[in-house]
Coordinates of C-alpha atoms in Angstrom, one line a residue:
M12 CA 140.4 132.1 60.2
K13 CA 143.2 129.7 59.0
D14 CA 144.8 129.9 62.5
S15 CA 141.5 129.1 64.4
K16 CA 141.1 126.2 66.7
L17 CA 138.3 124.8 64.5
I18 CA 140.4 124.7 61.3
K19 CA 143.4 123.1 63.2
Q20 CA 141.0 120.4 64.5
L21 CA 139.3 119.6 61.2
G22 CA 142.7 119.8 59.5
V23 CA 143.6 116.4 60.9
L24 CA 140.7 114.7 59.0
T25 CA 141.0 113.0 55.7
W26 CA 138.3 113.6 53.0
R27 CA 136.6 110.4 54.0
E28 CA 136.6 111.3 57.7
L29 CA 135.3 114.8 56.8
N30 CA 132.3 113.1 55.0
S31 CA 131.6 110.9 58.1
F32 CA 131.7 114.0 60.2
G33 CA 129.2 115.6 57.8
D34 CA 126.8 112.7 58.3
F35 CA 127.1 113.2 62.0
V36 CA 126.5 117.0 61.8
H37 CA 123.5 116.5 59.5
S38 CA 121.8 114.0 61.9
P39 CA 119.0 115.8 63.8
F40 CA 119.7 113.6 66.8
F41 CA 123.1 115.4 67.3
N42 CA 122.5 118.8 65.6
K43 CA 119.3 120.8 64.9
H44 CA 121.0 124.0 63.9
K45 CA 120.6 124.4 60.1
E46 CA 123.3 127.2 59.8
T47 CA 126.0 125.0 61.4
S48 CA 125.1 122.2 58.9
L49 CA 125.5 124.8 56.0
F50 CA 128.8 125.9 57.5
L51 CA 130.2 122.4 57.3
E52 CA 129.0 122.0 53.7
L53 CA 130.9 125.2 52.9
L54 CA 134.1 123.9 54.5
K55 CA 133.6 120.6 52.4
D56 CA 133.3 122.7 49.2
R57 CA 136.5 124.5 50.1
F58 CA 138.4 121.4 51.3
G59 CA 142.1 122.0 50.7
R60 CA 141.6 125.8 50.4
W61 CA 140.7 126.8 53.9
D62 CA 143.7 129.1 54.2
S63 CA 142.0 131.6 51.9
L64 CA 138.6 131.4 53.7
S65 CA 137.8 134.5 55.8
K66 CA 135.0 135.0 58.4
E67 CA 133.4 137.5 56.0
D68 CA 133.3 134.8 53.3
V69 CA 131.5 132.4 55.8
F70 CA 129.0 135.0 56.9
K71 CA 128.2 136.0 53.3
A72 CA 127.6 132.3 52.3
I73 CA 125.4 131.4 55.3
Y74 CA 123.6 134.7 55.8
P75 CA 123.3 136.2 52.3
G76 CA 122.1 139.8 52.2
E77 CA 122.5 140.4 55.9
K78 CA 124.9 142.9 57.6
Y79 CA 128.2 141.2 58.7
K80 CA 128.2 140.1 62.4
E81 CA 131.4 138.5 63.6
H82 CA 129.8 137.0 66.7
A83 CA 127.4 134.9 64.4
V84 CA 130.5 133.3 62.7
N85 CA 132.2 132.8 66.1
N86 CA 129.0 130.9 67.2
L87 CA 129.1 128.7 64.1
M88 CA 132.7 127.9 64.7
F89 CA 132.0 127.1 68.4
N90 CA 129.1 124.9 67.5
L91 CA 131.1 123.0 64.9
S92 CA 134.1 122.6 67.2
D93 CA 131.8 121.2 69.9
L94 CA 130.2 118.7 67.4
F95 CA 133.7 117.7 66.3
K96 CA 134.5 116.6 69.9
Q97 CA 131.2 114.7 70.1
F98 CA 131.9 113.0 66.8
L99 CA 135.3 111.8 68.0
G100 CA 133.7 110.5 71.3
Q101 CA 130.9 108.8 69.4
K102 CA 133.3 107.2 66.9
I103 CA 135.4 105.7 69.7
Y104 CA 132.2 104.6 71.6
A105 CA 130.8 103.0 68.5
D106 CA 134.0 101.0 68.0
K107 CA 134.1 99.7 71.6
K108 CA 132.5 96.8 73.4
E109 CA 130.8 99.1 75.9
R110 CA 128.2 99.9 73.3
Q111 CA 126.9 96.4 73.3
V112 CA 127.0 96.2 77.1
D113 CA 124.9 99.3 77.3
I114 CA 122.4 97.8 74.8
I115 CA 122.0 94.7 77.0
E116 CA 121.8 96.7 80.1
G117 CA 119.1 98.9 78.5
L118 CA 117.1 95.8 77.5
L119 CA 117.4 94.3 81.0
S120 CA 116.2 97.6 82.6
K121 CA 113.1 97.5 80.4
K122 CA 112.6 93.7 81.3
T123 CA 112.7 92.6 77.7
W124 CA 114.3 89.3 78.8
K125 CA 114.1 87.4 75.5
A126 CA 115.8 90.2 73.5
A127 CA 118.4 90.6 76.3
V128 CA 119.3 86.9 76.3
G129 CA 119.6 86.9 72.5
E130 CA 122.0 89.9 72.6
L131 CA 123.9 88.3 75.5
K132 CA 124.5 85.0 73.7
K133 CA 125.6 86.8 70.5
E134 CA 128.0 89.0 72.5
L135 CA 129.5 86.1 74.5
K136 CA 130.1 84.2 71.3
K137 CA 131.7 87.2 69.6
N138 CA 133.9 87.8 72.6
E139 CA 135.2 84.3 72.6
Q140 CA 135.8 84.3 68.8
N141 CA 137.8 87.5 69.2
G142 CA 140.5 85.6 71.1
E143 CA 142.5 88.6 72.2
L144 CA 143.1 87.9 75.9
N145 CA 143.8 91.4 77.0
S146 CA 142.3 93.3 80.0
D147 CA 139.5 94.6 77.8
Y148 CA 138.5 91.1 77.0
F149 CA 138.2 90.0 80.7
F150 CA 136.5 93.2 81.8
H151 CA 133.9 92.8 79.0
R152 CA 133.4 89.1 79.9
Y153 CA 133.0 90.1 83.6
K154 CA 130.1 92.3 82.7
L155 CA 128.5 89.7 80.4
N156 CA 128.7 87.1 83.2
R157 CA 127.1 89.5 85.7
F158 CA 124.2 89.9 83.2
N159 CA 124.1 86.1 82.9
D160 CA 123.9 85.8 86.7
E161 CA 121.1 88.4 86.8
I162 CA 119.0 86.6 84.3
S163 CA 119.7 83.2 85.9
N164 CA 118.5 84.6 89.3
M165 CA 115.4 86.0 87.7
F166 CA 114.3 82.7 86.2
Q167 CA 115.8 79.9 88.3
K168 CA 114.9 78.9 91.8
D169 CA 118.4 77.8 92.7
I170 CA 121.2 80.3 92.5
D171 CA 123.5 79.5 89.6
S172 CA 126.9 80.1 91.2
D173 CA 128.8 79.4 88.0
H174 CA 128.2 82.8 86.3
I175 CA 129.0 84.8 89.4
Q176 CA 132.2 82.8 90.0
R177 CA 133.3 83.4 86.4
A178 CA 132.5 87.1 86.8
L179 CA 134.8 87.1 89.9
Y180 CA 137.7 85.4 88.0
D181 CA 137.3 87.8 85.0
F182 CA 137.2 90.9 87.2
E183 CA 140.2 89.7 89.1
T184 CA 142.2 89.0 85.9
W185 CA 141.3 92.4 84.5
F186 CA 142.5 94.0 87.7
L187 CA 145.8 92.0 87.7
I188 CA 146.6 92.9 84.1
E189 CA 145.9 96.6 84.7
K190 CA 147.9 96.7 87.9
M191 CA 150.9 94.9 86.3
K192 CA 150.8 97.4 83.4
I193 CA 151.2 100.3 85.8
I194 CA 154.0 98.4 87.7
C195 CA 155.9 97.8 84.5
D196 CA 155.5 101.5 83.6
L197 CA 156.8 102.5 87.0
Q198 CA 159.7 100.1 86.9
D199 CA 160.6 101.5 83.5
R200 CA 160.6 105.1 84.8
M201 CA 162.6 104.1 87.9
V202 CA 165.4 102.9 85.7
I203 CA 165.3 105.7 83.2
Y204 CA 164.8 108.6 85.6
N205 CA 166.3 107.1 88.7
H206 CA 163.1 107.9 90.6
K207 CA 161.5 105.8 93.4
Y208 CA 157.8 104.9 93.4
D209 CA 155.6 103.2 95.9
L210 CA 154.5 100.0 94.0
G211 CA 151.9 99.1 96.5
V212 CA 151.1 95.4 97.2
F213 CA 152.8 94.2 94.1
E214 CA 154.8 91.4 95.9
S215 CA 151.6 89.9 97.3
L216 CA 150.1 90.2 93.8
L217 CA 153.0 88.2 92.3
E218 CA 152.7 85.6 95.0
Y219 CA 149.0 85.3 94.2
I220 CA 149.6 84.8 90.5
E221 CA 152.3 82.1 91.3
E222 CA 149.9 80.2 93.6
R223 CA 147.5 80.0 90.6
W224 CA 150.1 79.7 87.9
E225 CA 148.4 76.8 86.1
Y226 CA 145.5 79.2 85.3
Y227 CA 147.4 82.5 84.8
S228 CA 150.3 81.1 82.8
K229 CA 147.8 80.3 80.0
I230 CA 146.9 84.0 79.7
P231 CA 149.6 85.6 77.5
T232 CA 149.3 89.1 78.8
V233 CA 149.5 88.0 82.5
N234 CA 152.4 85.8 81.7
L235 CA 154.3 88.5 79.9
Y236 CA 153.8 91.3 82.4
Y237 CA 154.7 88.8 85.1
H238 CA 158.0 88.0 83.4
I239 CA 158.8 91.7 82.8
I240 CA 158.2 92.5 86.5
R241 CA 160.2 89.5 87.8
T242 CA 163.1 90.3 85.5
Y243 CA 163.3 93.9 86.7
L244 CA 163.3 92.6 90.3
D245 CA 166.2 90.3 89.6
L246 CA 168.3 91.4 86.7
D247 CA 170.7 88.5 87.2
R248 CA 168.2 85.8 86.2
E249 CA 168.8 85.8 82.5
Q250 CA 166.5 82.8 81.9
Q251 CA 163.6 84.9 83.0
Y252 CA 164.2 87.4 80.1
Y253 CA 164.9 84.6 77.5
R254 CA 161.6 83.1 78.5
L255 CA 159.9 86.5 78.1
V256 CA 161.1 86.9 74.5
E257 CA 159.9 83.3 73.8
I258 CA 156.4 83.9 75.2
L259 CA 156.1 87.2 73.2
H260 CA 157.2 85.4 70.0
E261 CA 154.7 82.5 70.6
N262 CA 151.7 84.7 71.4
R263 CA 152.1 87.9 69.5
E264 CA 149.3 87.0 67.1
R265 CA 146.9 86.5 70.0
I266 CA 147.5 89.9 71.6
K267 CA 145.7 93.1 70.5
R268 CA 148.1 95.4 68.5
E269 CA 147.9 98.3 71.0
E270 CA 148.7 95.9 73.9
L271 CA 151.4 94.2 71.8
E272 CA 153.2 97.5 71.1
R273 CA 153.2 98.3 74.8
L274 CA 154.7 94.9 75.7
Y275 CA 157.3 95.3 73.0
N276 CA 158.4 98.7 74.5
F277 CA 158.5 97.4 78.0
A278 CA 160.5 94.3 77.0
I279 CA 162.9 96.3 74.8
N280 CA 163.5 99.0 77.5
L281 CA 164.2 96.2 79.9
G282 CA 166.5 94.5 77.3
I283 CA 168.5 97.7 76.9
V284 CA 169.1 97.8 80.7
L285 CA 170.3 94.2 80.6
V286 CA 172.5 94.8 77.5
N287 CA 174.2 97.7 79.3
Q288 CA 174.8 95.3 82.2
D289 CA 176.1 92.3 80.1
R290 CA 176.1 92.7 76.3
I291 CA 177.3 89.1 75.7
K292 CA 174.4 87.5 77.5
Y293 CA 171.5 89.6 76.2
S294 CA 172.4 91.1 72.8
K295 CA 171.0 88.1 70.9
S296 CA 167.7 88.1 72.7
V297 CA 167.2 91.9 72.4
F298 CA 168.1 91.7 68.7
N299 CA 165.5 89.0 68.2
L300 CA 162.9 91.2 70.0
Y301 CA 163.7 94.2 67.8
S302 CA 163.4 91.9 64.7
L303 CA 159.9 90.8 65.8
L304 CA 158.9 94.4 66.4
V305 CA 160.0 95.3 62.8
E306 CA 158.3 92.2 61.4
D307 CA 155.0 93.3 63.1
G308 CA 155.3 96.8 61.8
F309 CA 155.9 98.7 65.0
H310 CA 159.1 100.3 63.8
L311 CA 157.2 103.0 62.0
E312 CA 155.4 106.1 63.2
N313 CA 153.6 108.1 60.6
G314 CA 155.5 106.2 58.0
E315 CA 158.9 107.1 59.4
M316 CA 161.4 105.1 61.4
S317 CA 163.1 106.5 64.5
H318 CA 166.8 107.1 63.9
M319 CA 167.5 105.6 67.4
M320 CA 165.7 102.4 66.6
Y321 CA 167.6 102.2 63.3
K322 CA 170.9 102.6 65.1
N323 CA 170.1 100.2 67.9
L324 CA 169.2 97.4 65.5
I325 CA 172.4 97.9 63.5
V326 CA 174.6 98.0 66.6
L327 CA 173.0 94.8 68.0
A328 CA 173.2 93.0 64.7
C329 CA 176.9 93.9 64.4
F330 CA 177.6 92.9 68.0
I331 CA 176.3 89.3 67.4
G332 CA 178.1 89.1 64.0
E333 CA 175.2 89.6 61.7
F334 CA 177.1 92.1 59.4
E335 CA 175.3 91.1 56.2
W336 CA 171.9 91.5 57.9
A337 CA 173.0 94.9 59.3
R338 CA 174.0 96.2 55.8
K339 CA 170.9 94.9 54.2
F340 CA 168.7 96.4 56.9
M341 CA 170.6 99.7 56.7
D342 CA 170.0 99.9 52.9
D343 CA 166.4 98.6 52.9
N344 CA 165.2 101.1 55.6
K345 CA 167.3 104.1 54.7
N346 CA 164.4 105.9 53.0
L347 CA 162.1 105.4 56.1
L348 CA 164.4 107.8 58.1
N349 CA 163.4 111.5 58.4
P350 CA 164.7 113.2 55.2
E351 CA 166.4 116.0 57.1
I352 CA 168.8 113.6 58.9
R353 CA 168.6 110.6 56.5
K354 CA 172.0 111.0 54.8
N355 CA 173.9 111.7 58.1
V356 CA 172.3 108.8 60.0
Y357 CA 173.0 106.4 57.2
N358 CA 176.6 107.5 56.8
F359 CA 177.2 107.4 60.6
N360 CA 175.9 103.8 60.8
L361 CA 177.8 102.7 57.7
A362 CA 181.0 104.2 59.2
Y363 CA 180.3 102.2 62.3
L364 CA 179.9 99.0 60.3
Y365 CA 183.0 99.7 58.2
S366 CA 185.0 100.2 61.4
L367 CA 184.0 96.8 62.7
Q368 CA 185.0 95.2 59.4
E369 CA 188.4 96.9 59.6
Q370 CA 187.7 99.2 56.7
Y371 CA 189.1 102.1 58.6
Q372 CA 189.9 104.6 55.9
E373 CA 186.4 104.2 54.4
A374 CA 184.9 104.8 57.8
L375 CA 187.0 107.9 58.4
V376 CA 185.9 109.3 55.0
L377 CA 182.2 108.9 55.9
L378 CA 182.7 110.4 59.4
S379 CA 184.4 113.4 57.8
K380 CA 181.3 114.1 55.7
L381 CA 178.9 114.2 58.7
D382 CA 177.1 117.5 59.4
F383 CA 175.0 116.8 62.5
E384 CA 173.3 119.4 64.7
N385 CA 172.4 116.5 67.0
V386 CA 174.8 116.5 69.9
F387 CA 174.3 112.8 70.5
Y388 CA 175.7 112.0 67.0
Q389 CA 178.4 114.6 67.2
I390 CA 179.8 113.0 70.3
N391 CA 179.4 109.4 69.1
A392 CA 181.1 110.3 65.8
K393 CA 184.1 111.7 67.7
V394 CA 184.3 108.6 69.9
L395 CA 184.1 106.3 66.8
Q396 CA 187.0 108.4 65.2
L397 CA 189.1 107.9 68.3
K398 CA 188.5 104.1 68.2
I399 CA 189.6 104.0 64.6
F400 CA 192.7 106.1 65.2
Y401 CA 193.6 103.6 68.0
E402 CA 193.2 100.7 65.6
L403 CA 195.5 102.5 63.1
K404 CA 198.0 103.1 66.0
E405 CA 197.8 106.9 65.4
Y406 CA 198.8 107.7 69.0
E407 CA 200.0 111.3 68.3
V408 CA 196.7 112.0 66.4
I409 CA 194.7 110.6 69.3
L410 CA 196.4 112.8 71.9
S411 CA 195.8 115.9 69.8
F412 CA 192.2 114.8 69.1
I413 CA 191.5 114.3 72.8
D414 CA 192.4 117.9 73.5
S415 CA 190.1 119.3 70.8
F416 CA 187.3 116.9 71.9
K417 CA 187.6 118.3 75.5
S418 CA 187.4 121.8 74.2
Y419 CA 184.3 120.9 72.2
L420 CA 182.6 119.4 75.3
T421 CA 183.3 122.3 77.6
R422 CA 182.3 125.0 75.1
N423 CA 179.2 123.4 73.6
K424 CA 176.2 124.7 75.6
K425 CA 173.9 122.0 74.1
V426 CA 175.7 119.1 75.8
S427 CA 174.2 118.0 79.1
S428 CA 176.4 117.9 82.2
G429 CA 175.8 114.2 82.5
R430 CA 176.9 113.6 78.9
I431 CA 180.0 115.7 79.4
K432 CA 181.1 113.6 82.4
L433 CA 180.5 110.4 80.5
S434 CA 182.6 111.6 77.6
L435 CA 185.4 113.1 79.7
N436 CA 185.7 109.9 81.7
F437 CA 186.2 108.0 78.4
L438 CA 188.8 110.5 77.3
L439 CA 190.6 110.2 80.6
F440 CA 191.0 106.4 80.4
M441 CA 191.7 106.6 76.6
K442 CA 194.5 109.0 77.2
K443 CA 196.0 106.9 80.0
L444 CA 196.0 103.8 77.7
V445 CA 197.5 105.7 74.7
L446 CA 200.3 107.3 76.9
V447 CA 201.3 103.8 78.1
L448 CA 201.3 102.4 74.5
H449 CA 203.1 105.5 73.2
S450 CA 206.0 105.0 75.7
K451 CA 206.1 101.2 75.5
E452 CA 209.5 101.2 73.9
T453 CA 211.0 103.1 76.7
M454 CA 210.0 100.7 79.5
G455 CA 210.4 97.1 80.3
R456 CA 207.8 94.4 79.9
H457 CA 207.1 94.3 83.7
D458 CA 206.5 98.1 84.0
F459 CA 204.4 98.0 80.8
E460 CA 202.1 95.3 82.1
K461 CA 201.9 96.9 85.5
K462 CA 200.7 100.2 84.0
L463 CA 198.1 98.3 82.0
L464 CA 196.9 96.4 85.0
N465 CA 196.6 99.7 86.9
I466 CA 194.3 101.0 84.2
K467 CA 192.3 97.8 84.3
D468 CA 192.0 97.9 88.1
E469 CA 191.0 101.5 88.0
L470 CA 188.3 100.8 85.4
I471 CA 186.9 98.0 87.5
Q472 CA 186.9 99.9 90.7
T473 CA 185.7 103.3 89.5
D474 CA 182.2 104.5 90.4
R475 CA 182.2 106.9 87.4
A476 CA 180.1 106.0 84.4
V477 CA 182.4 105.7 81.3
I478 CA 181.3 105.6 77.6
G479 CA 182.9 102.6 75.9
K480 CA 184.2 101.1 79.2
D481 CA 183.9 97.6 77.8
W482 CA 185.9 98.6 74.7
I483 CA 188.8 100.0 76.8
M484 CA 188.8 96.9 78.9
E485 CA 188.9 94.8 75.8
K486 CA 191.9 96.8 74.4
V487 CA 193.8 96.6 77.7
G488 CA 193.2 92.8 77.7
E489 CA 194.5 92.5 74.2
M490 CA 197.7 94.5 75.1
L491 CA 198.3 92.3 78.1
Q492 CA 197.8 89.1 76.1
S493 CA 200.1 90.2 73.3
S494 CA 202.7 91.3 75.9
G495 CA 202.7 87.9 77.4
D496 CA 203.0 86.0 74.1

């Protein structure tokens, strides 16, 4: 019985939630089957020990003295599983605004006008006090204004156009927010998966918002989704993204947490695209965005922090020179990482920090201790080792390491073809640079600079994606400058 669907379903409940479910099951409005109620009480009594509970045990407890019938227990399990689904639905319904809307609609259908007006006033006041201007807020207010219009038409000779006009505005705003959410999601996927989608009449939608900007700019969710879409459409307009981060910072306390998390994810994914395009322009803004996300508690999922978020924050902090912040963040959040990879992830990121602080030997020691099964980290650790060997001018070591790295890439079945190409392209240009430096003493200054410029031109003109392309360009530039001095 421990592997049954029912036990797996109920296994997600805390003791408190199981008690709430018990209240639901014992309510005659939802369940009139006495044996199902007894079954739940048995499960509550054996809470934490369900693994040892058999179907025979259940039958004996519910039907004492009777001959065992498995189908009777199966029926109990089916009934309780069905009630569990109803319980979850009822719980969500009870927490949502639709419940109050249904109450008002029920009162109006029975023509109990006074009671309906009283409930309507209370709900309008409650909605305004809530202050979270998301799509749910506007859709709820749209329904309330429709009720107001219905009541006004019932008791007034002149049609009160104010309520119906407000209802139209609210419905329109709800539609715009929901439409823009989907567009942001599709734009996100278009970049990540390189897939084309038909975005519908979104350009007309943006023009419509711009024509009424005085109104829509005051609604944080509309303003934010608008800026995300506009930035995706024109990735060269950096001020658009800077403004997006500012608006998010200014309004994050006014936005519902579920909506806020979605906006953070869209804005950060967009930021990563921009950082890959121009690290100098966008790293500070994306770092600030990540910092807000951590401050608002969205960096944790089930009490753990994603190793990629941990790494991204450290890399961004280091890029903008916040080394002390990076080390403190690294140490403070180490225990939030998954225990199975915690030590390796921490050592890798500390090695990265040490390499930037020119503590090369310390970094190499940490990298030698890594024991990753994760291909992403295996490759990144090898790339970091190569960069450190370069800074130490260990050119012979680099050439040997490149050969072993190539063998690793071609033999490892876990590495995707795309990742192999990215890495091989890096090794190609790294080898070209090192061979030029290795033979510097045997050539004149003119030939040396010419070969470096050839590498630079090839990097600029290549259509191939290259890991660490900016780093190689930087090193070529340093060599050209030192040669000219």
